[in-house]
Tab-separated table of C-alpha atoms and ligand atoms in Angstrom:
chain	number	residue	atom	x	y	z
A	395	UNK	CA	-1.961	-15.789	9.026
A	396	UNK	CA	-1.044	-18.143	5.860
A	397	UNK	CA	-1.360	-15.826	3.434
A	398	UNK	CA	-1.884	-12.216	2.893
A	399	UNK	CA	-4.830	-11.160	0.075
A	400	UNK	CA	-6.521	-8.637	1.697
A	401	UNK	CA	-6.581	-6.589	4.763
A	402	UNK	CA	-10.061	-7.756	5.550
A	403	UNK	CA	-8.734	-11.279	5.947
A	404	UNK	CA	-7.035	-9.255	9.017
A	405	UNK	CA	-8.499	-8.602	12.608
A	406	UNK	CA	-7.369	-5.751	15.227
A	407	UNK	CA	-5.440	-7.856	17.086
A	408	UNK	CA	-3.598	-9.388	13.840
A	409	UNK	CA	-2.999	-5.966	12.365
A	410	UNK	CA	-1.770	-4.501	15.832
A	411	UNK	CA	0.304	-7.875	16.670
A	412	UNK	CA	1.883	-7.360	12.983
A	413	UNK	CA	3.049	-3.818	14.189
A	414	UNK	CA	4.712	-5.061	17.163
A	415	UNK	CA	6.870	-7.790	15.292
A	416	UNK	CA	7.510	-4.452	13.349
A	417	UNK	CA	8.730	-2.655	16.239
A	418	UNK	CA	10.615	-5.855	17.636
A	419	UNK	CA	12.196	-6.901	13.971
A	420	UNK	CA	13.757	-2.705	14.065
A	421	UNK	CA	15.441	-3.183	17.431
A	422	UNK	CA	17.428	-6.623	16.566
A	423	UNK	CA	20.685	-6.747	15.493
A	424	UNK	CA	20.815	-6.855	11.257
A	425	UNK	CA	22.697	-10.586	12.420
A	426	UNK	CA	19.797	-11.640	14.341
A	427	UNK	CA	17.577	-10.599	11.632
A	428	UNK	CA	18.960	-12.549	9.029
A	429	UNK	CA	18.447	-15.521	10.529
A	430	UNK	CA	14.763	-15.415	10.775
A	431	UNK	CA	14.586	-16.445	6.606
A	432	UNK	CA	17.866	-18.350	6.337
A	433	UNK	CA	17.470	-20.672	3.231
A	434	UNK	CA	14.002	-19.568	2.291
A	435	UNK	CA	13.238	-18.195	-1.422
A	436	UNK	CA	11.066	-15.399	-2.446
A	437	UNK	CA	10.027	-14.382	-5.870
A	438	UNK	CA	8.669	-11.098	-6.756
A	439	UNK	CA	6.338	-11.081	-9.724
A	440	UNK	CA	5.252	-8.222	-10.444
A	441	UNK	CA	3.030	-7.363	-13.656
A	442	UNK	CA	2.748	-3.527	-13.111
A	443	UNK	CA	5.751	-1.369	-12.287
A	444	UNK	CA	6.930	-0.634	-9.123
A	445	UNK	CA	9.596	0.839	-6.884
A	446	UNK	CA	8.320	1.607	-3.077
A	447	UNK	CA	6.625	-2.343	-3.222
A	448	UNK	CA	8.490	-3.815	-5.191
A	449	UNK	CA	12.656	-2.949	-3.705
A	450	UNK	CA	11.384	-2.874	-0.418
A	451	UNK	CA	9.931	-6.420	-0.367
A	452	UNK	CA	12.996	-7.198	-1.955
A	453	UNK	CA	15.269	-4.888	0.881
A	454	UNK	CA	12.842	-6.539	3.599
A	455	UNK	CA	13.562	-10.179	2.579
A	456	UNK	CA	16.868	-9.952	2.342
A	457	UNK	CA	17.121	-7.899	5.550
A	458	UNK	CA	15.805	-11.114	6.864
A	459	UNK	CA	18.123	-13.631	4.922
A	460	UNK	CA	16.075	-14.905	2.218
A	461	UNK	CA	17.721	-15.443	-1.714
A	462	UNK	CA	15.331	-13.085	-3.925
A	463	UNK	CA	13.996	-13.847	-6.847
A	464	UNK	CA	12.981	-10.969	-9.228
A	465	UNK	CA	11.135	-12.145	-12.319
A	466	UNK	CA	11.272	-9.793	-15.163
A	467	UNK	CA	7.823	-10.510	-16.512
A	468	UNK	CA	9.046	-8.614	-20.224
A	469	UNK	CA	12.083	-11.355	-20.599
A	470	UNK	CA	10.093	-14.255	-18.938
A	471	UNK	CA	8.369	-16.821	-21.220
A	472	UNK	CA	4.903	-15.415	-20.749
A	473	UNK	CA	5.626	-13.047	-24.214
A	474	UNK	CA	5.597	-17.272	-25.492
A	475	UNK	CA	2.599	-17.201	-24.274
A	476	UNK	CA	2.492	-19.695	-21.053
A	477	UNK	CA	-0.298	-18.752	-18.876
A	478	UNK	CA	0.124	-17.064	-15.354
A	479	UNK	CA	-1.211	-20.338	-13.685
A	480	UNK	CA	1.691	-22.380	-15.558
A	481	UNK	CA	4.630	-19.015	-14.792
A	482	UNK	CA	3.453	-19.771	-11.143
A	483	UNK	CA	3.468	-23.506	-10.832
A	484	UNK	CA	6.796	-23.951	-12.474
A	485	UNK	CA	8.369	-21.218	-10.353
A	486	UNK	CA	6.805	-23.372	-7.530
A	487	UNK	CA	8.323	-26.466	-8.758
A	488	UNK	CA	11.839	-24.436	-7.728
A	489	UNK	CA	10.970	-24.548	-4.446
A	490	UNK	CA	10.073	-20.944	-4.253
A	491	UNK	CA	8.299	-20.381	-0.403
A	492	UNK	CA	6.787	-17.548	-1.112
A	493	UNK	CA	5.484	-15.432	-4.207
A	494	UNK	CA	4.875	-11.615	-3.620
A	495	UNK	CA	2.355	-10.699	-6.594
A	496	UNK	CA	1.079	-7.355	-8.462
A	497	UNK	CA	-1.193	-7.497	-10.903
A	498	UNK	CA	-3.524	-5.272	-12.967
A	499	UNK	CA	-6.727	-7.766	-12.910
A	500	UNK	CA	-8.612	-7.450	-9.533
A	501	UNK	CA	-8.728	-10.580	-7.229
A	502	UNK	CA	-6.056	-12.069	-9.147
A	503	UNK	CA	-4.589	-13.105	-5.735
A	504	UNK	CA	-7.727	-15.536	-4.843
A	505	UNK	CA	-7.488	-17.627	-8.430
A	506	UNK	CA	-3.039	-17.575	-7.488
A	507	UNK	CA	-3.909	-18.755	-3.960
A	508	UNK	CA	-5.765	-22.024	-5.362
A	509	UNK	CA	-3.216	-23.061	-7.566
A	510	UNK	CA	-0.483	-23.058	-4.829
A	511	UNK	CA	0.002	-26.230	-2.555
A	512	UNK	CA	-0.767	-25.925	1.295
A	513	UNK	CA	2.829	-24.731	2.213
A	514	UNK	CA	3.465	-22.085	-0.629
A	515	UNK	CA	3.272	-18.384	0.466
A	516	UNK	CA	1.171	-15.898	-1.361
A	517	UNK	CA	1.241	-11.652	-0.962
A	518	UNK	CA	-0.905	-9.784	-2.612
A	519	UNK	CA	1.364	-6.832	-3.734
A	520	UNK	CA	-1.305	-4.569	-5.197
A	521	UNK	CA	-4.412	-5.987	-7.866
A	522	UNK	CA	-6.107	-3.798	-10.062
A	523	UNK	CA	-7.842	-1.323	-8.081
A	524	UNK	CA	-8.670	-3.600	-5.158
A	525	UNK	CA	-6.705	-3.978	-2.510
A	526	UNK	CA	-2.735	-3.414	-1.735
A	527	UNK	CA	-2.388	-4.961	2.017
A	528	UNK	CA	1.042	-4.321	3.472
A	529	UNK	CA	0.686	-0.315	1.910
A	530	UNK	CA	-2.531	-0.182	4.330
A	531	UNK	CA	-0.681	-1.556	7.013
A	532	UNK	CA	3.206	0.674	6.472
A	533	UNK	CA	0.297	3.518	6.381
A	534	UNK	CA	-1.507	2.987	9.239
A	535	UNK	CA	1.897	1.940	11.179
A	536	UNK	CA	3.138	5.764	10.447
A	537	UNK	CA	-0.244	7.107	11.475
A	538	UNK	CA	0.570	5.437	14.570
A	539	UNK	CA	4.064	6.634	15.168
A	540	UNK	CA	2.618	10.303	14.639
A	541	UNK	CA	-0.983	10.155	16.682
A	542	UNK	CA	-1.039	7.014	19.510
A	543	UNK	CA	-4.738	6.963	19.092
A	544	UNK	CA	-6.391	7.087	15.604
A	545	UNK	CA	-10.317	6.549	17.227
A	546	UNK	CA	-11.209	9.814	16.301
A	547	UNK	CA	-8.617	11.185	14.216
A	548	UNK	CA	-9.825	13.352	11.725
A	549	UNK	CA	-8.527	11.506	8.657
A	550	UNK	CA	-9.018	12.979	5.553
A	551	UNK	CA	-7.962	11.050	1.737
A	552	UNK	CA	-8.128	13.253	-1.251
A	553	UNK	CA	-8.095	12.325	-4.975
A	554	UNK	CA	-8.535	9.565	-7.613
A	555	UNK	CA	-9.955	7.035	-4.465
A	556	UNK	CA	-12.415	5.115	-7.661
A	557	UNK	CA	-9.019	3.713	-8.974
A	558	UNK	CA	-6.925	3.453	-5.701
A	559	UNK	CA	-6.361	-0.144	-4.334
A	560	UNK	CA	-4.260	2.226	-1.956
A	561	UNK	CA	-7.784	4.134	-0.816
A	562	UNK	CA	-9.850	0.733	-1.067
A	563	UNK	CA	-6.978	-1.315	1.520
A	564	UNK	CA	-6.585	1.965	3.864
A	565	UNK	CA	-10.427	2.402	4.407
A	566	UNK	CA	-10.752	-1.174	5.129
A	567	UNK	CA	-7.850	-0.922	7.674
A	568	UNK	CA	-8.823	2.146	8.939
A	569	UNK	CA	-12.504	0.163	9.712
A	570	UNK	CA	-10.476	-2.435	11.480
A	571	UNK	CA	-8.437	0.280	13.650
A	572	UNK	CA	-12.207	1.621	14.766
A	573	UNK	CA	-11.261	5.253	13.347
A	574	UNK	CA	-14.937	6.920	12.863
A	575	UNK	CA	-14.007	9.859	11.021
A	576	UNK	CA	-12.612	9.074	8.089
A	577	UNK	CA	-13.460	11.294	5.069
A	578	UNK	CA	-12.625	11.518	1.154
A	579	UNK	CA	-12.849	13.822	-1.444
A	580	UNK	CA	-12.190	14.259	-5.133
A	581	UNK	CA	-13.620	14.710	-8.329
A	582	UNK	CA	-16.840	13.574	-8.726
A	583	UNK	CA	-15.944	10.802	-11.293
A	584	UNK	CA	-12.883	10.201	-9.541
A	585	UNK	CA	-14.774	8.634	-6.099
A	586	UNK	CA	-16.189	5.027	-5.846
A	587	UNK	CA	-20.526	5.186	-6.471
A	588	UNK	CA	-20.091	2.671	-3.266
A	589	UNK	CA	-17.978	3.269	0.108
A	590	UNK	CA	-19.168	2.463	3.867
A	591	UNK	CA	-18.235	4.175	7.122
A	592	UNK	CA	-16.618	7.595	4.743
A	593	UNK	CA	-18.294	11.121	4.557
A	594	UNK	CA	-17.638	12.655	0.981
A	595	UNK	CA	-16.578	16.139	1.664
A	596	UNK	CA	-17.822	18.273	-0.833
A	597	UNK	CA	-14.913	20.746	-0.793
A	598	UNK	CA	-11.273	20.989	-0.079
A	599	UNK	CA	-11.924	23.376	2.624
A	600	UNK	CA	-14.477	20.942	4.576
A	601	UNK	CA	-12.232	17.578	3.836
A	602	UNK	CA	-9.150	19.763	5.013
A	603	UNK	CA	-11.049	21.479	7.959
A	604	UNK	CA	-8.747	20.543	11.204
A	605	UNK	CA	-7.789	17.375	9.654
A	606	UNK	CA	-5.476	15.708	11.700
A	607	UNK	CA	-3.789	13.403	8.913
A	608	UNK	CA	-4.030	14.088	5.265
A	609	UNK	CA	-3.540	11.565	2.567
A	610	UNK	CA	-3.336	12.841	-0.797
A	611	UNK	CA	-3.269	10.532	-4.031
A	612	UNK	CA	-2.309	10.771	-7.397
A	613	UNK	CA	-4.531	10.190	-10.553
A	614	UNK	CA	-4.375	6.551	-11.808
A	615	UNK	CA	-4.635	7.479	-15.493
A	616	UNK	CA	-3.416	3.954	-16.079
A	617	UNK	CA	-6.823	2.740	-14.788
A	618	UNK	CA	-8.902	5.179	-16.956
A	619	UNK	CA	-10.556	5.792	-19.812
A	620	UNK	CA	-9.047	8.857	-21.982
A	621	UNK	CA	-11.697	11.180	-21.612
A	622	UNK	CA	-11.847	11.012	-17.805
A	623	UNK	CA	-8.528	12.096	-17.192
A	624	UNK	CA	-8.902	16.020	-15.757
A	625	UNK	CA	-7.139	18.804	-16.993
A	626	UNK	CA	-3.946	18.713	-14.544
A	627	UNK	CA	-3.544	22.526	-13.815
A	628	UNK	CA	-6.993	23.243	-13.286
A	629	UNK	CA	-6.805	19.414	-11.036
A	630	UNK	CA	-4.202	21.184	-8.860
A	631	UNK	CA	-6.126	24.180	-8.051
A	632	UNK	CA	-9.302	22.555	-7.205
A	633	UNK	CA	-8.117	19.375	-5.561
A	634	UNK	CA	-4.567	19.842	-4.734
A	635	UNK	CA	-2.419	20.223	-1.443
A	636	UNK	CA	-0.839	23.498	-1.082
A	637	UNK	CA	0.365	25.560	1.950
A	638	UNK	CA	-2.461	27.920	1.641
A	639	UNK	CA	-5.131	25.374	1.756
A	640	UNK	CA	-3.100	23.598	4.111
A	641	UNK	CA	-3.746	26.103	6.881
A	642	UNK	CA	-7.448	24.382	7.361
A	643	UNK	CA	-6.202	21.696	8.514
A	644	UNK	CA	-5.149	21.251	12.356
A	645	UNK	CA	-1.965	22.324	13.941
A	646	UNK	CA	0.053	18.971	14.133
A	647	UNK	CA	-1.105	17.322	11.202
A	648	UNK	CA	0.728	14.765	9.171
A	649	UNK	CA	0.488	15.099	4.707
A	650	UNK	CA	0.912	11.331	2.877
A	651	UNK	CA	0.973	10.119	0.056
A	652	UNK	CA	1.850	6.269	-0.850
A	653	UNK	CA	4.008	7.363	-3.640
A	654	UNK	CA	4.944	7.924	-6.716
A	655	UNK	CA	3.898	11.396	-6.601
A	656	UNK	CA	3.088	13.914	-9.406
A	657	UNK	CA	5.020	17.145	-8.134
A	658	UNK	CA	2.078	20.111	-8.187
A	659	UNK	CA	-0.758	18.185	-9.580
A	660	UNK	CA	-2.063	15.892	-5.963
A	661	UNK	CA	0.640	17.831	-4.060
A	662	UNK	CA	2.724	21.044	-4.349
A	663	UNK	CA	6.525	20.969	-4.632
A	664	UNK	CA	6.807	22.869	-1.947
A	665	UNK	CA	5.117	20.224	0.662
A	666	UNK	CA	5.661	17.320	-0.948
A	667	UNK	CA	9.257	16.046	1.144
A	668	UNK	CA	9.224	18.854	3.296
A	669	UNK	CA	7.099	19.298	7.204
A	670	UNK	CA	4.388	18.229	7.796
A	671	UNK	CA	4.926	15.481	5.123
A	672	UNK	CA	5.841	12.357	5.995
A	673	UNK	CA	6.075	10.310	3.020
A	674	UNK	CA	9.375	9.337	2.969
A	675	UNK	CA	9.461	7.524	6.543
A	676	UNK	CA	5.977	6.115	4.970
A	677	UNK	CA	8.662	4.759	2.490
A	678	UNK	CA	11.039	3.664	4.953
A	679	UNK	CA	8.428	1.799	7.367
A	680	UNK	CA	7.536	-0.179	4.510
A	681	UNK	CA	10.246	-2.018	4.821
A	682	UNK	CA	9.640	-2.604	8.602
A	683	UNK	CA	6.021	-3.694	7.384
A	684	UNK	CA	7.549	-6.087	5.027
A	685	UNK	CA	9.905	-7.617	6.897
A	686	UNK	CA	7.245	-8.208	9.569
A	687	UNK	CA	4.922	-9.368	7.390
A	688	UNK	CA	7.263	-11.488	5.474
A	689	UNK	CA	8.912	-13.162	9.159
A	690	UNK	CA	5.177	-13.703	10.372
A	691	UNK	CA	4.755	-15.717	7.113
A	692	UNK	CA	7.439	-17.706	6.699
A	693	UNK	CA	9.274	-17.476	10.467
A	694	UNK	CA	8.743	-20.117	12.847
A	695	UNK	CA	10.281	-17.616	15.463
A	696	UNK	CA	6.213	-15.256	14.939
B	1232	CP	N1	2.811	3.119	-3.142
B	1232	CP	C1	3.275	1.829	-4.065
B	1232	CP	O1	2.573	0.904	-4.128
B	1232	CP	O2	4.100	2.636	-5.119
B	1232	CP	P1	5.213	1.630	-6.242
B	1232	CP	O3	4.130	1.461	-7.552
B	1232	CP	O4	6.149	2.328	-6.578
B	1232	CP	O5	5.358	0.237	-5.388
């Protein structure tokens, strides 16, 4: 693995290997981890807002001993008309070892990759509604902490699937891992036209019935035309997760959400950060998984 652009570039063994690296790194002493990327320079280039991904990549790189540059797009020369290509080439000339890029344009990382020198690493931190590979890795890593074998677990993803790079990359990752029981549910206008190897449910009860893992997604207003945005109260009544409809799920089920959450829209406040929600566990695992990915791509030791 030279770059991480799309989860589909990884085999099941490569994914499990990243998880093993994450376990190993989390057992290491802080001092040992700080040696892994000593002297490396990592640049975060986020053209879309972020809390979890940006901060966890920064923390992950720092915990491995790298220097981190967070490029502020608003104060950069992008506002003077510099192209993305020229910005990237300028930073690369300053000996940046790795770029972590979030952008609204689907597949922009394929282009960026073609501009970079072979030794420069590129990680996709989310492109349009296409891919968010490290989110898929941290989601499946978290699932495996609670359910040792995911092959037949009923995994249900509910919400705005159509505009969600999280859903796309998670479904791809579950296909690679070998889960055969992935279900989706949401308003018709927020479901994709084509998705392979998933069951589309007709009601929230069907989606939640005997579910082992429930993944709730927010409505991605930023990727929608205004007229497609549902009424939020109505949305919560028909598609939101609450204590009452959660009772359809299996005992021992877990509730996940990539964040940011919209309380009492897709998930009720009483579930948000309370059992069986593992949302904050996902956040924590995000740092470990990103440490593992950075170590795999930049350290000779992995
Ligand atoms: N899950 C996720 O990508 O969150 P941020 O947008 O806060 O990074």
